[in-house]
Amino acid sequence: MSKVMTVSPEDIIDHVKLSFQIPSILEAIASRKIVEDEAKQAGIEVGLEELQKAADQLRLANQLLKAEDTWSWLEKNYISLDDFEKIVETTLLSAKLANHLFANKVEAFFYAHQLDYVGAVTYEVILDDEDLALELFYALQEGEISFQEIARQYIENIEIRRAGGYQGIRLRKDFRPEIAAAVFAANPPQILKPITTPKGVHIIAVEEIIKPQLDEQRRLQIIGELFANWLKSQITAMEIAVNFSKALNSQIPKEILIEQSEFRSYNSELKQPLA
């Protein structure tokens, strides 16, 4: 028979303190409260149909395909049905508030920061020897060797070697400044003269420069970035007072006993069971 260890709320708080998690938790709490307050002031509400759809998406994201899966997940995470609804509602409020605050600012921000969204398709090999890098660069210029051959010989990572040193589509911020300057000044397809950084000597092939477009994915990304920066500024300007002197009267039960028949999805009547 396995031993039973009882963990109290005080034990949990002590662990949070000793593992230096208090600042991040306080920031998360402040973020949630700011979102709730701002959404209320803006008159933003979450409808039952929206709640149902978001709840289904959250279940799918956590691979909770059946009612019993959802039940086990709630129990494992010590989350009640009301907690689950609160999580979904807060997520929706954040998204709706972000859209309310910044949807009409996306286009102006995008064009003001257009260079930050230019992408580059590159291949890269990093060497330790500058003389060797120059030798290989000139051999590439003369057509005596291909970039793929260099990648096969000098890249240790198997997957990157198999891909010929392919780095994917990367934005300016993804490169070191000295590399970004050369990459985005290139006239593709072009092999750049070796660039030395603390990581080594880079031989880079620029295959394509991709001009940015303000599609839906980019629009959502910009709204998310603007909202995150706004939220951070709100927290920075706020003084968070913590009171640990309050007695912790509630206790976390060892088992959460909720009949599965009580677990319901969030439709307009809140009566239909989860599939």
One Martini backbone bead per residue (centre of mass of N, CA, C, O) as a GRO file, in nm:
protein
  275
    1MET     BB    1   0.095   0.038   0.024
    2SER     BB    2   0.075   0.359  -0.026
    3LYS     BB    3   0.172   0.655   0.065
    4VAL     BB    4   0.047   0.947   0.236
    5MET     BB    5   0.058   1.288   0.135
    6THR     BB    6   0.018   1.596   0.293
    7VAL     BB    7  -0.083   1.903   0.138
    8SER     BB    8  -0.069   2.229   0.204
    9PRO     BB    9  -0.110   2.557   0.138
   10GLU     BB   10   0.155   2.635   0.279
   11ASP     BB   11   0.338   2.447   0.114
   12ILE     BB   12   0.284   2.579  -0.157
   13ILE     BB   13   0.382   2.865  -0.086
   14ASP     BB   14   0.666   2.785  -0.003
   15HIS     BB   15   0.748   2.672  -0.279
   16VAL     BB   16   0.703   2.927  -0.443
   17LYS     BB   17   0.911   3.091  -0.292
   18LEU     BB   18   1.168   2.892  -0.314
   19SER     BB   19   1.123   2.902  -0.652
   20PHE     BB   20   1.076   3.202  -0.751
   21GLN     BB   21   0.743   3.251  -0.841
   22ILE     BB   22   0.604   3.509  -0.739
   23PRO     BB   23   0.645   3.726  -0.962
   24SER     BB   24   0.498   3.569  -1.194
   25ILE     BB   25   0.229   3.536  -1.044
   26LEU     BB   26   0.168   3.835  -0.995
   27GLU     BB   27   0.163   3.910  -1.294
   28ALA     BB   28  -0.070   3.720  -1.372
   29ILE     BB   29  -0.278   3.840  -1.181
   30ALA     BB   30  -0.265   4.129  -1.285
   31SER     BB   31  -0.345   4.066  -1.575
   32ARG     BB   32  -0.625   3.954  -1.516
   33LYS     BB   33  -0.740   4.206  -1.368
   34ILE     BB   34  -0.699   4.407  -1.595
   35VAL     BB   35  -0.874   4.268  -1.803
   36GLU     BB   36  -1.137   4.269  -1.641
   37ASP     BB   37  -1.156   4.577  -1.595
   38GLU     BB   38  -1.132   4.676  -1.892
   39ALA     BB   39  -1.369   4.511  -2.005
   40LYS     BB   40  -1.585   4.636  -1.827
   41GLN     BB   41  -1.542   4.935  -1.915
   42ALA     BB   42  -1.590   4.845  -2.233
   43GLY     BB   43  -1.832   4.627  -2.242
   44ILE     BB   44  -1.715   4.338  -2.235
   45GLU     BB   45  -1.846   4.024  -2.344
   46VAL     BB   46  -1.949   3.678  -2.294
   47GLY     BB   47  -2.093   3.443  -2.466
   48LEU     BB   48  -2.220   3.126  -2.471
   49GLU     BB   49  -2.123   3.049  -2.754
   50GLU     BB   50  -1.830   3.135  -2.713
   51LEU     BB   51  -1.776   2.955  -2.469
   52GLN     BB   52  -1.825   2.686  -2.609
   53LYS     BB   53  -1.612   2.710  -2.833
   54ALA     BB   54  -1.365   2.758  -2.642
   55ALA     BB   55  -1.396   2.498  -2.478
   56ASP     BB   56  -1.352   2.306  -2.717
   57GLN     BB   57  -1.068   2.412  -2.790
   58LEU     BB   58  -0.935   2.345  -2.518
   59ARG     BB   59  -0.986   2.043  -2.528
   60LEU     BB   60  -0.834   1.988  -2.794
   61ALA     BB   61  -0.555   2.106  -2.702
   62ASN     BB   62  -0.573   1.865  -2.457
   63GLN     BB   63  -0.706   1.600  -2.563
   64LEU     BB   64  -1.033   1.621  -2.482
   65LEU     BB   65  -1.259   1.401  -2.629
   66LYS     BB   66  -1.384   1.320  -2.356
   67ALA     BB   67  -1.544   1.338  -2.063
   68GLU     BB   68  -1.333   1.163  -1.903
   69ASP     BB   69  -1.089   1.331  -1.986
   70THR     BB   70  -1.180   1.594  -1.859
   71TRP     BB   71  -1.218   1.489  -1.577
   72SER     BB   72  -0.920   1.401  -1.526
   73TRP     BB   73  -0.794   1.682  -1.577
   74LEU     BB   74  -0.935   1.832  -1.351
   75GLU     BB   75  -0.834   1.653  -1.120
   76LYS     BB   76  -0.527   1.681  -1.171
   77ASN     BB   77  -0.559   2.021  -1.154
   78TYR     BB   78  -0.771   2.119  -0.944
   79ILE     BB   79  -1.040   2.165  -1.123
   80SER     BB   80  -1.324   2.312  -1.168
   81LEU     BB   81  -1.589   2.399  -1.348
   82ASP     BB   82  -1.562   2.702  -1.281
   83ASP     BB   83  -1.264   2.725  -1.353
   84PHE     BB   84  -1.289   2.649  -1.649
   85GLU     BB   85  -1.474   2.884  -1.724
   86LYS     BB   86  -1.273   3.106  -1.636
   87ILE     BB   87  -1.050   3.042  -1.834
   88VAL     BB   88  -1.215   3.086  -2.090
   89GLU     BB   89  -1.310   3.375  -2.031
   90THR     BB   90  -1.030   3.509  -2.005
   91THR     BB   91  -0.931   3.443  -2.287
   92LEU     BB   92  -1.156   3.596  -2.435
   93LEU     BB   93  -1.116   3.875  -2.308
   94SER     BB   94  -0.830   3.918  -2.411
   95ALA     BB   95  -0.894   3.904  -2.714
   96LYS     BB   96  -1.116   4.129  -2.718
   97LEU     BB   97  -0.944   4.354  -2.595
   98ALA     BB   98  -0.718   4.357  -2.803
   99ASN     BB   99  -0.907   4.426  -3.040
  100HIS     BB  100  -1.027   4.686  -2.920
  101LEU     BB  101  -0.743   4.842  -2.889
  102PHE     BB  102  -0.575   4.737  -3.188
  103ALA     BB  103  -0.717   4.691  -3.467
  104ASN     BB  104  -0.684   5.009  -3.569
  105LYS     BB  105  -0.340   4.986  -3.548
  106VAL     BB  106  -0.206   4.780  -3.741
  107GLU     BB  107  -0.146   4.918  -4.012
  108ALA     BB  108   0.039   5.145  -3.908
  109PHE     BB  109   0.244   4.958  -3.771
  110PHE     BB  110   0.329   4.790  -4.013
  111TYR     BB  111   0.441   5.030  -4.193
  112ALA     BB  112   0.642   5.137  -3.970
  113HIS     BB  113   0.760   4.805  -3.945
  114GLN     BB  114   0.825   4.653  -4.216
  115LEU     BB  115   1.127   4.559  -4.188
  116ASP     BB  116   1.066   4.349  -3.952
  117TYR     BB  117   0.892   4.155  -4.180
  118VAL     BB  118   1.120   4.071  -4.334
  119GLY     BB  119   1.228   3.794  -4.520
  120ALA     BB  120   1.468   3.509  -4.514
  121VAL     BB  121   1.625   3.275  -4.726
  122THR     BB  122   1.857   3.043  -4.579
  123TYR     BB  123   2.199   2.930  -4.578
  124GLU     BB  124   2.429   2.754  -4.340
  125VAL     BB  125   2.781   2.777  -4.243
  126ILE     BB  126   2.994   2.693  -3.963
  127LEU     BB  127   3.321   2.797  -3.883
  128ASP     BB  128   3.657   2.816  -3.736
  129ASP     BB  129   3.796   2.894  -4.016
  130GLU     BB  130   3.869   3.168  -4.204
  131ASP     BB  131   4.040   3.059  -4.437
  132LEU     BB  132   3.846   2.835  -4.518
  133ALA     BB  133   3.603   3.014  -4.575
  134LEU     BB  134   3.735   3.174  -4.806
  135GLU     BB  135   3.802   2.936  -4.987
  136LEU     BB  136   3.506   2.842  -5.020
  137PHE     BB  137   3.389   3.104  -5.131
  138TYR     BB  138   3.565   3.111  -5.394
  139ALA     BB  139   3.472   2.834  -5.493
  140LEU     BB  140   3.179   2.921  -5.527
  141GLN     BB  141   3.231   3.152  -5.730
  142GLU     BB  142   3.371   2.934  -5.942
  143GLY     BB  143   3.212   2.648  -5.922
  144GLU     BB  144   3.381   2.412  -5.756
  145ILE     BB  145   3.139   2.429  -5.545
  146SER     BB  146   2.880   2.351  -5.338
  147PHE     BB  147   2.682   2.415  -5.076
  148GLN     BB  148   2.599   2.118  -5.020
  149GLU     BB  149   2.888   2.011  -4.994
  150ILE     BB  150   2.966   2.182  -4.752
  151ALA     BB  151   2.745   2.083  -4.565
  152ARG     BB  152   2.827   1.778  -4.567
  153GLN     BB  153   3.123   1.839  -4.444
  154TYR     BB  154   3.056   2.083  -4.194
  155ILE     BB  155   2.793   1.960  -4.071
  156GLU     BB  156   2.689   1.799  -3.780
  157ASN     BB  157   2.400   1.823  -3.803
  158ILE     BB  158   2.201   1.606  -3.954
  159GLU     BB  159   1.944   1.765  -4.040
  160ILE     BB  160   2.092   2.014  -4.157
  161ARG     BB  161   2.268   1.857  -4.355
  162ARG     BB  162   2.031   1.735  -4.520
  163ALA     BB  163   1.927   2.048  -4.577
  164GLY     BB  164   2.192   2.221  -4.655
  165GLY     BB  165   2.155   2.457  -4.421
  166TYR     BB  166   1.872   2.520  -4.365
  167GLN     BB  167   1.683   2.811  -4.199
  168GLY     BB  168   1.460   2.934  -4.334
  169ILE     BB  169   1.233   3.177  -4.231
  170ARG     BB  170   1.368   3.497  -4.146
  171LEU     BB  171   1.399   3.759  -3.947
  172ARG     BB  172   1.583   4.018  -3.846
  173LYS     BB  173   1.571   3.935  -3.533
  174ASP     BB  174   1.708   3.639  -3.592
  175PHE     BB  175   1.962   3.804  -3.634
  176ARG     BB  176   2.245   3.925  -3.629
  177PRO     BB  177   2.325   4.240  -3.706
  178GLU     BB  178   2.569   4.175  -3.905
  179ILE     BB  179   2.395   3.974  -4.071
  180ALA     BB  180   2.140   4.134  -4.143
  181ALA     BB  181   2.276   4.355  -4.312
  182ALA     BB  182   2.371   4.153  -4.538
  183VAL     BB  183   2.115   3.996  -4.609
  184PHE     BB  184   1.922   4.265  -4.673
  185ALA     BB  185   2.148   4.356  -4.907
  186ALA     BB  186   2.093   4.143  -5.093
  187ASN     BB  187   2.101   3.965  -5.427
  188PRO     BB  188   1.919   3.731  -5.511
  189PRO     BB  189   2.117   3.494  -5.550
  190GLN     BB  190   2.356   3.482  -5.263
  191ILE     BB  191   2.689   3.486  -5.155
  192LEU     BB  192   2.839   3.555  -4.866
  193LYS     BB  193   3.075   3.688  -4.712
  194PRO     BB  194   3.233   3.606  -4.455
  195ILE     BB  195   3.114   3.601  -4.109
  196THR     BB  196   3.217   3.716  -3.795
  197THR     BB  197   3.151   3.554  -3.484
  198PRO     BB  198   3.134   3.401  -3.178
  199LYS     BB  199   3.042   3.126  -3.335
  200GLY     BB  200   3.197   3.217  -3.608
  201VAL     BB  201   3.211   3.135  -3.955
  202HIS     BB  202   2.991   3.259  -4.200
  203ILE     BB  203   2.817   3.087  -4.454
  204ILE     BB  204   2.587   3.255  -4.681
  205ALA     BB  205   2.277   3.179  -4.841
  206VAL     BB  206   2.069   3.382  -5.042
  207GLU     BB  207   1.760   3.305  -5.190
  208GLU     BB  208   1.539   3.503  -5.036
  209ILE     BB  209   1.324   3.790  -5.034
  210ILE     BB  210   1.044   3.862  -4.821
  211LYS     BB  211   0.772   4.033  -4.847
  212PRO     BB  212   0.547   4.180  -4.660
  213GLN     BB  213   0.218   4.084  -4.530
  214LEU     BB  214  -0.120   4.173  -4.433
  215ASP     BB  215  -0.236   3.924  -4.287
  216GLU     BB  216  -0.406   3.753  -4.051
  217GLN     BB  217  -0.162   3.647  -3.898
  218ARG     BB  218  -0.016   3.921  -3.873
  219ARG     BB  219  -0.243   4.072  -3.731
  220LEU     BB  220  -0.251   3.892  -3.475
  221GLN     BB  221   0.044   3.934  -3.397
  222ILE     BB  222   0.030   4.243  -3.354
  223ILE     BB  223  -0.191   4.248  -3.145
  224GLY     BB  224  -0.036   4.072  -2.940
  225GLU     BB  225   0.209   4.263  -2.906
  226LEU     BB  226   0.060   4.520  -2.820
  227PHE     BB  227  -0.084   4.394  -2.577
  228ALA     BB  228   0.166   4.296  -2.419
  229ASN     BB  229   0.292   4.580  -2.390
  230TRP     BB  230   0.055   4.711  -2.247
  231LEU     BB  231   0.041   4.520  -2.004
  232LYS     BB  232   0.328   4.573  -1.904
  233SER     BB  233   0.285   4.878  -1.851
  234GLN     BB  234   0.061   4.843  -1.642
  235ILE     BB  235   0.230   4.681  -1.436
  236THR     BB  236   0.466   4.884  -1.399
  237ALA     BB  237   0.255   5.115  -1.291
  238MET     BB  238   0.212   4.907  -1.059
  239GLU     BB  239   0.130   4.835  -0.726
  240ILE     BB  240   0.203   4.534  -0.549
  241ALA     BB  241   0.027   4.401  -0.282
  242VAL     BB  242   0.132   4.169  -0.031
  243ASN     BB  243  -0.057   3.925   0.177
  244PHE     BB  244   0.058   3.666   0.410
  245SER     BB  245  -0.124   3.695   0.683
  246LYS     BB  246  -0.338   3.538   0.585
  247ALA     BB  247  -0.543   3.297   0.641
  248LEU     BB  248  -0.560   2.950   0.541
  249ASN     BB  249  -0.863   2.794   0.543
  250SER     BB  250  -0.841   2.649   0.297
  251GLN     BB  251  -0.846   2.323   0.148
  252ILE     BB  252  -0.691   2.072  -0.029
  253PRO     BB  253  -0.806   1.808  -0.164
  254LYS     BB  254  -0.723   1.484  -0.245
  255GLU     BB  255  -1.017   1.484  -0.369
  256ILE     BB  256  -1.229   1.523  -0.654
  257LEU     BB  257  -1.587   1.497  -0.625
  258ILE     BB  258  -1.742   1.454  -0.939
  259GLU     BB  259  -1.988   1.386  -1.119
  260GLN     BB  260  -2.007   1.320  -1.449
  261SER     BB  261  -2.309   1.412  -1.481
  262GLU     BB  262  -2.223   1.722  -1.407
  263PHE     BB  263  -2.079   1.746  -1.669
  264ARG     BB  264  -2.083   2.040  -1.875
  265SER     BB  265  -2.145   2.224  -2.128
  266TYR     BB  266  -2.147   2.552  -2.307
  267ASN     BB  267  -2.444   2.632  -2.368
  268SER     BB  268  -2.727   2.812  -2.370
  269GLU     BB  269  -2.840   2.597  -2.128
  270LEU     BB  270  -2.640   2.409  -1.976
  271LYS     BB  271  -2.730   2.073  -2.058
  272GLN     BB  272  -2.523   1.956  -2.243
  273PRO     BB  273  -2.324   1.706  -2.287
  274LEU     BB  274  -2.036   1.598  -2.344
  275ALA     BB  275  -1.883   1.405  -2.602
   0.00000   0.00000   0.00000
